[in-house]
Amino acid sequence: MNRNPIDRRTFLQGAGAFAATLPFGRFAFAAEPAKPKELIVRVWGGEWKDAIDGGVSQSFAKATGIGIKYDETEDNELQPKLWAAVKQKRRPPVAVNWDTTTNATKSALKKMGEDLSDLPNLKGLLPVAQPLGFEGYPLVNVYSYVYVLAYRTDAFPQGAPKSWKVLLDPKFKGRIALYNDGIGFHPAAQVAGGGKVEDIPKNMKAAWDFIGKLKAQKPLLGEDPDFTNWFQKGEIDLACTIVTNARGAKKNGVKVAWTIPEEGAKVDTDALWIPKGLPANELYWAKQYVNYALSTEAQQGWCDGLGLPGVNPNINPPADMVGDPAYPTKPEDFKKLIRVPNRIQVENEKEWFGKFKSIMQG
Amino acid sequence: MVAVEGVGKSFGGTTAVTDVTFSVPRGRFLTILGPSGSGKTTLLRMIAGFIEPSQGEIYIHGKPVSAVPPHRRAIGMVFQRLALFPHLTAWDNVAYPLRMRGFDAAEIPDRVAAMFGIVQLKGFEQRRIQQLSGGQQQRVAIARALVFEPDLVLLDEPLAALDRKLREEMQLEFRRIQQELGVTTINVTHDQREALVMSDEVMVMDGGRVQQLAPPAETYRNPANAFVATFIGVTNFLPAHVASRTGSALRVRIGDLESPARLADPQLPTPPHGAAVDCALRAEHVWLRSGAPADADCSSSGRVMQCIFEGDRIVYEVAVAALGPALIRVIDRTPEAHLLLAPGAPVEVGWNARDLIVFPR
Amino acid sequence: MGASVMLEALEGIRATLWPRAFKRFTGAMLLLPAVALVLVLVAGLAWMGDASLHLLDTETFETGADYTAANYRQMGGQATYWIVLGRSILGAAIVTLVTLVLAFPYAYVMVRTGSAWTRKILLVSLFLPFFIGQVVRAYGWLIILGKEGLLNSLFGILGLGPFKMIYNYPSVLFGLVQYLLPFAVLLIAPAVTAIDEEIELASESLGAHWLRTFRHVTLPMAKPGLVAAALVVFTLALTDYAMPVILGGGTNDFIANAVYDAFFRISDSGLGSAVAIVLVLIATLLAAVILTVLGSGTLGFSAERR
């Protein structure tokens, strides 16, 4: 899966030029700082790991000679460990954390991350790359993804369902799935329930009513790997999930397709960030890794693997995603996507989570 | 009362009991005596109903009981390890069979109390089993087996674990209770003394077969075969040949000696002249004198090899040159002037014709 | 010769490091690792107790410095926690009952069987799941009981189904029973072994058929094992995490799942600690009730064995 291998010389030239543009600071070394033997990057497993490995890590390792090791601890589970390490000024367990923007924002609020403002490849990225509400870049968003309505094609011979309200169809009782914390579904539920996106987070009655009705449909609640699994095992017909999971199932031969219903769908981002407390040389090379991940070559390879639009505007969609509304490129694609600022999400997550749980566990 | 007819039992390929037939009349006490592995416990468990016979039938009150499960047989059993209920008091242990057998609740206390009187355990009713001594536990087990007035009581070597003094006391105690209540009893033991002391009749078993069924004195005095002779009492076994026979008078040659003897079973034909036979001679039937010749039908001189003082008796092992290399065991219950004969002392040994019992081979 | 010299040398070293005068402390020394382990647990609990008394500020994602019972109030005021708590306790009670009912005959036959082969097979089937692990077993049930699983394909051949057998409360309880059965059997077996078979025969000869023998003799005598098994099964079921996650389909959470969610999904260690502390208190309380009502069983706290 070694796509777009980059030439070692090109890379080093880039790095050299990068050092030369900065008159002072820790990058102003005549020679590079010592290379660590390896860098540890936290990733999600499965499709996700394959994508970053083929798109970013392998060519980075080839160019620099620094091995990339993966830590597949769930992002939620690694988070307290990272926080504890930074707080106690210990060396953090990973050098680069691939994280949801929501979780990365929490860490940024706690000032856990190194500032990445000086990465040369930030120039020319889409605006979505920059985190909102912070000075500089305590994290950098790397691609967008849409929470689509995925469906089994056998269950929809007439074509894609038009509305999220299809989830309420008694025919699909016990055969629908959502994320177990309700993530990604709130904006869609707000609109499908007759409310307005602008009322988030002040008035979300419409969303909660819709989710309440959904409870009677006995949904399955899970996490990324569960959706692929459930589609494969024939347990579900419909799911609100990140397009990558549906695409993964499809690649595995499951008859799955996805759509963005008329109410629209939530779009979100994932991020990379570097925890504080790394030795200087490791920090330097971790930043080089993140910088490289933002380059056109790396973004192309990585996002091809995920089937998601990267933050680098120069990349091309993978063949199977061309013209797919879940891979927005045209203005009308973007109109259907609902973005909730990560700060709002972080501040309200606990309450939303509690409400969702109280409905689903009742 | 109880009749066992042609009963046999085999487990898989091994035969534990073969063709056993006997009966016990009401109120009588039978002991089944035998070494371990003789089939005596298997036989007892078949009577209790825990094991089904492979052949034959067991009758109680004339009715076949093979199809009757243990809890419907009116049999009280005292187990080897007593099998008292440790989670119940002594009282509740004794009351247990009455409750299980549906006795009138109003009469249970009287019956239990009476039983505690009979086994002389008054005052211990509310003790837990662990708080009772070994002898007291025996009494509870006996009371529990008798309280519901069973047709038959089975004793599966319950006294074996007791020390000798307590065991002998309990043997007499149980015999007293048994006679007081007149309950039919079958006892199983490997202890010959217990069998002789307690029983109306003794049934000796070996290899799953009955060897002899007779009153205690009879099994002692007239063992039916060599096994019974060896198993009961201390017996010298001497290989011999028939030297002569005139009518019922029989003479045998043992080593260099010729002695008058008697046939174990007068019903059997006398073995021919020169036939090889075994002679049994009980240790206490051997005369022993130092100096003077023994006043007996046959005597010879020997030398004391070992002397074991047991208080009420002395056991000697004596080498008798005329009898060959085997040592002769002698039990002396009337030691002369409390003098022990030291090893090496010259002695005269002798015996009477009626005590030298001949078993044809 | 050489060995004895070496033993003497070792004994010399021992005498220097641990003089005879210290001998009375040897017992205490052997207890040290266990005590240390318990201390670590207590320390962890104390940390959680402290954390549960601080409130998370979602604007900065820092916990406040002030002591407050807000986390407990928040928990008490949220019906979800009561529902999840009730579901866990009810589930643990049902699982305990069913597990004991299944484990007792298993243990009984395993101990009493005359056939060495039967005993071996029962023992192996008992220990095998220990090597497999809870999560793998739970996934195994997904494969067997799923909509396109083994059982449903068999039903399909008969023209029945498919039936929905997983992702509901009964399947969580089923998974827990299967997971906890070996624990129960292992705790009950010694109690059955301790009952002399003669005692059951005695009961029969005294006029009790097998059912009454079971009720009046076997069961009361096996009580210590049953109490121990009940305690272990109940607490393990009450605090289980994996079965509700894997077999519950996301809508049948137990308390441990709520603790996990608070800690890791909403990053609120204060609330998570509060829920965890409440779980510990309830589990301790219920265990104490079991011990008081039924006695301490083979886990024995009293010196006197009845």
Coordinates of C-alpha atoms in Angstrom, one line a residue, chain C residues 21-294:
Chain C
A21 CA 15.3 -13.3 66.8
F22 CA 13.2 -12.1 63.9
K23 CA 11.6 -15.4 63.5
R24 CA 8.3 -14.3 65.1
F25 CA 8.0 -11.7 62.3
T26 CA 8.3 -14.3 59.5
G27 CA 4.6 -14.7 59.3
A28 CA 4.1 -11.0 59.1
M29 CA 6.7 -10.8 56.3
L30 CA 5.0 -13.4 54.3
L31 CA 1.8 -11.3 54.5
L32 CA 3.6 -8.2 53.3
P33 CA 2.9 -8.6 49.5
A34 CA -0.8 -9.1 50.1
V35 CA -0.9 -6.2 52.5
A36 CA 0.9 -4.0 50.0
L37 CA -1.6 -4.9 47.3
V38 CA -4.5 -4.1 49.5
L39 CA -2.9 -0.8 50.4
V40 CA -2.5 0.1 46.8
L41 CA -6.2 -0.7 46.3
V42 CA -7.1 1.4 49.3
A43 CA -4.9 4.3 48.0
G44 CA -6.7 4.1 44.7
L45 CA -10.0 4.2 46.4
A46 CA -9.0 7.1 48.5
W47 CA -7.8 9.0 45.4
M48 CA -11.2 8.3 43.7
G49 CA -13.0 9.4 46.9
D50 CA -11.1 12.7 46.7
A51 CA -11.6 13.1 42.9
S52 CA -15.4 12.5 43.3
L53 CA -15.6 15.6 45.5
H54 CA -14.3 18.0 42.8
L55 CA -16.4 19.3 39.9
L56 CA -15.3 19.5 36.3
D57 CA -15.3 22.9 34.6
T58 CA -16.2 22.1 31.0
E59 CA -14.9 25.5 29.8
T60 CA -11.4 24.8 30.8
F61 CA -11.6 21.0 31.3
E62 CA -10.0 21.4 34.7
T63 CA -11.4 20.1 38.0
G64 CA -12.3 22.7 40.5
A65 CA -10.2 23.0 43.7
D66 CA -13.3 23.3 46.0
Y67 CA -14.8 20.3 47.7
T68 CA -18.3 19.7 46.7
A69 CA -20.9 16.9 46.6
A70 CA -22.1 18.2 43.2
N71 CA -21.0 15.0 41.4
Y72 CA -23.1 12.9 43.8
R73 CA -26.1 15.2 43.5
Q74 CA -25.8 15.2 39.7
M75 CA -25.7 11.4 39.8
G76 CA -28.6 11.1 42.2
G77 CA -30.7 13.5 40.1
Q78 CA -30.2 11.6 36.9
A79 CA -32.7 8.8 36.3
T80 CA -30.2 7.0 34.0
Y81 CA -27.9 6.1 36.9
W82 CA -30.8 4.7 38.9
I83 CA -32.0 2.7 36.0
V84 CA -28.5 1.4 35.3
L85 CA -28.0 0.6 39.0
G86 CA -31.3 -1.2 39.2
R87 CA -30.6 -3.1 36.1
S88 CA -27.1 -4.2 37.4
I89 CA -28.4 -5.3 40.8
L90 CA -31.4 -7.2 39.4
G91 CA -29.2 -8.7 36.7
A92 CA -26.6 -9.8 39.3
A93 CA -29.3 -11.3 41.4
I94 CA -30.8 -13.3 38.5
V95 CA -27.3 -14.4 37.3
T96 CA -26.4 -15.5 40.8
L97 CA -29.5 -17.6 41.2
V98 CA -29.3 -19.2 37.8
T99 CA -25.6 -19.8 38.1
L100 CA -25.9 -21.5 41.4
V101 CA -28.8 -23.7 40.2
L102 CA -26.7 -24.8 37.2
A103 CA -23.4 -25.0 39.1
F104 CA -24.6 -27.2 41.9
P105 CA -25.5 -30.3 39.9
Y106 CA -22.4 -29.8 37.8
A107 CA -20.1 -29.7 40.9
Y108 CA -22.1 -32.5 42.5
V109 CA -21.7 -34.9 39.5
M110 CA -18.1 -33.9 39.0
V111 CA -17.3 -34.8 42.7
R112 CA -19.5 -37.9 43.0
T113 CA -19.2 -39.6 39.6
G114 CA -17.6 -43.0 39.7
S115 CA -16.2 -42.6 36.2
A116 CA -12.8 -41.1 35.9
W117 CA -13.6 -40.1 32.4
T118 CA -16.7 -38.2 33.2
R119 CA -14.8 -36.3 35.9
K120 CA -12.0 -35.5 33.5
I121 CA -14.4 -34.3 30.8
L122 CA -16.3 -32.1 33.3
L123 CA -13.0 -30.7 34.7
V124 CA -11.7 -29.9 31.2
S125 CA -14.9 -28.2 30.1
L126 CA -14.7 -26.3 33.3
F127 CA -11.2 -25.0 32.9
L128 CA -11.1 -24.5 29.1
P129 CA -13.2 -21.3 29.2
F130 CA -10.6 -19.8 31.7
F131 CA -8.0 -20.0 29.0
I132 CA -10.3 -18.3 26.4
G133 CA -11.1 -15.1 28.2
Q134 CA -14.3 -13.2 28.7
V135 CA -14.2 -11.0 25.6
V136 CA -13.5 -13.8 23.2
R137 CA -16.3 -15.9 24.7
A138 CA -18.7 -13.0 24.3
Y139 CA -17.8 -12.7 20.7
G140 CA -18.2 -16.4 20.3
W141 CA -21.8 -16.0 21.4
L142 CA -22.3 -13.3 18.8
I143 CA -21.2 -15.8 16.2
I144 CA -23.5 -18.5 17.5
L145 CA -26.5 -16.4 18.4
G146 CA -26.3 -13.6 15.8
K147 CA -29.0 -12.9 13.1
E148 CA -26.9 -14.9 10.6
G149 CA -25.3 -17.0 13.3
L150 CA -25.0 -20.7 13.7
L151 CA -28.3 -21.2 15.6
N152 CA -30.3 -19.0 13.2
S153 CA -28.9 -20.9 10.2
L154 CA -30.0 -24.1 11.8
F155 CA -33.5 -22.6 12.4
G156 CA -33.4 -21.5 8.8
I157 CA -33.0 -25.1 7.7
L158 CA -36.1 -25.9 9.7
G159 CA -37.9 -22.9 8.1
L160 CA -38.0 -20.9 11.3
G161 CA -36.6 -17.5 12.3
P162 CA -34.3 -15.7 12.1
F163 CA -34.7 -14.9 15.8
K164 CA -33.2 -11.9 17.6
M165 CA -31.2 -13.6 20.3
I166 CA -28.5 -11.0 21.1
Y167 CA -28.2 -7.3 21.9
N168 CA -30.8 -7.5 24.7
Y169 CA -30.9 -7.9 28.5
P170 CA -31.4 -11.7 28.5
S171 CA -28.4 -12.2 26.3
V172 CA -26.2 -10.1 28.7
L173 CA -27.4 -12.3 31.6
F174 CA -26.9 -15.4 29.6
G175 CA -23.3 -14.4 28.8
L176 CA -22.7 -13.6 32.5
V177 CA -24.0 -17.0 33.6
Q178 CA -21.8 -18.8 31.1
Y179 CA -18.8 -16.7 32.2
L180 CA -19.3 -17.1 35.9
L181 CA -20.4 -20.8 36.0
P182 CA -16.8 -22.1 36.3
F183 CA -16.2 -19.8 39.3
A184 CA -19.3 -21.1 41.0
V185 CA -18.5 -24.8 40.3
L186 CA -15.0 -24.4 41.6
L187 CA -16.2 -22.8 44.8
I188 CA -19.0 -25.3 45.3
A189 CA -17.0 -28.5 44.5
P190 CA -14.9 -28.5 47.7
A191 CA -18.0 -28.1 49.8
V192 CA -19.6 -31.1 48.1
T193 CA -16.3 -33.1 48.5
A194 CA -16.5 -32.4 52.2
I195 CA -19.9 -34.2 52.4
D196 CA -19.2 -37.8 53.1
E197 CA -21.2 -39.9 50.7
E198 CA -22.1 -42.1 53.6
I199 CA -24.1 -39.2 55.1
E200 CA -26.4 -39.1 52.1
L201 CA -26.8 -42.9 52.2
A202 CA -27.5 -42.6 55.9
S203 CA -30.3 -40.1 55.1
E204 CA -31.8 -42.5 52.6
S205 CA -31.7 -45.5 54.9
L206 CA -33.4 -43.3 57.5
G207 CA -36.3 -42.8 55.2
A208 CA -35.6 -39.8 53.1
H209 CA -35.8 -40.1 49.3
W210 CA -33.2 -38.3 47.3
L211 CA -35.1 -35.0 47.1
R212 CA -35.5 -34.7 50.8
T213 CA -32.0 -35.9 51.3
F214 CA -30.9 -33.1 49.1
R215 CA -33.0 -30.5 50.9
H216 CA -32.3 -31.6 54.5
V217 CA -28.7 -32.9 54.2
T218 CA -26.8 -32.1 51.0
L219 CA -28.0 -28.5 50.6
P220 CA -27.4 -27.4 54.3
M221 CA -24.1 -29.1 54.4
A222 CA -23.0 -27.5 51.1
K223 CA -24.1 -24.1 52.3
P224 CA -20.5 -22.8 52.9
G225 CA -19.7 -23.4 49.2
L226 CA -22.9 -22.0 48.0
V227 CA -22.5 -18.8 50.1
A228 CA -18.9 -18.3 48.7
A229 CA -20.1 -18.9 45.2
A230 CA -23.0 -16.6 45.6
L231 CA -20.8 -13.8 46.9
V232 CA -18.2 -14.2 44.1
V233 CA -20.7 -14.6 41.3
F234 CA -22.9 -11.7 42.6
T235 CA -20.0 -9.2 42.9
L236 CA -18.4 -10.2 39.6
A237 CA -21.8 -9.9 37.8
L238 CA -22.6 -6.6 39.5
T239 CA -19.4 -5.0 38.4
D240 CA -19.0 -6.6 35.0
Y241 CA -18.1 -4.4 32.0
A242 CA -17.5 -6.5 28.9
M243 CA -20.8 -8.6 28.7
P244 CA -23.1 -5.5 28.6
V245 CA -20.9 -3.8 26.1
I246 CA -20.6 -6.8 23.7
L247 CA -23.9 -8.6 24.2
G248 CA -26.1 -5.7 25.3
G249 CA -26.1 -3.8 22.0
G250 CA -25.3 -0.5 23.7
T251 CA -28.7 -0.2 25.5
N252 CA -28.2 -2.5 28.4
D253 CA -25.4 -0.8 30.3
F254 CA -24.3 -1.9 33.8
I255 CA -22.8 0.4 36.4
A256 CA -19.2 -0.4 35.3
N257 CA -20.2 0.9 31.8
A258 CA -21.4 4.1 33.3
V259 CA -18.1 4.5 35.2
Y260 CA -16.2 3.9 31.9
D261 CA -18.3 6.4 30.1
A262 CA -17.8 9.1 32.7
F263 CA -14.1 8.6 32.8
F264 CA -13.3 8.1 29.2
R265 CA -16.2 9.2 27.0
I266 CA -16.9 12.6 28.7
S267 CA -13.5 12.9 30.4
D268 CA -15.2 13.6 33.8
S269 CA -13.1 11.8 36.3
G270 CA -15.0 13.4 39.2
L271 CA -18.3 12.0 38.1
G272 CA -16.7 8.7 37.2
S273 CA -15.2 8.5 40.6
A274 CA -18.5 9.3 42.3
V275 CA -20.2 6.5 40.3
A276 CA -17.4 4.1 41.1
I277 CA -17.5 4.9 44.8
V278 CA -21.3 4.3 44.9
L279 CA -20.7 1.0 43.1
V280 CA -18.1 0.0 45.6
L281 CA -20.4 0.9 48.5
I282 CA -23.4 -0.9 47.1
A283 CA -21.3 -4.1 46.3
T284 CA -19.8 -4.0 49.8
L285 CA -23.2 -3.5 51.4
L286 CA -24.9 -6.3 49.5
A287 CA -21.9 -8.6 50.2
A288 CA -22.3 -7.8 53.9
V289 CA -26.0 -8.6 53.7
I290 CA -25.2 -12.0 52.1
L291 CA -22.6 -12.7 54.8
T292 CA -24.8 -11.7 57.6
V293 CA -27.8 -13.6 56.4
L294 CA -26.1 -16.7 55.3

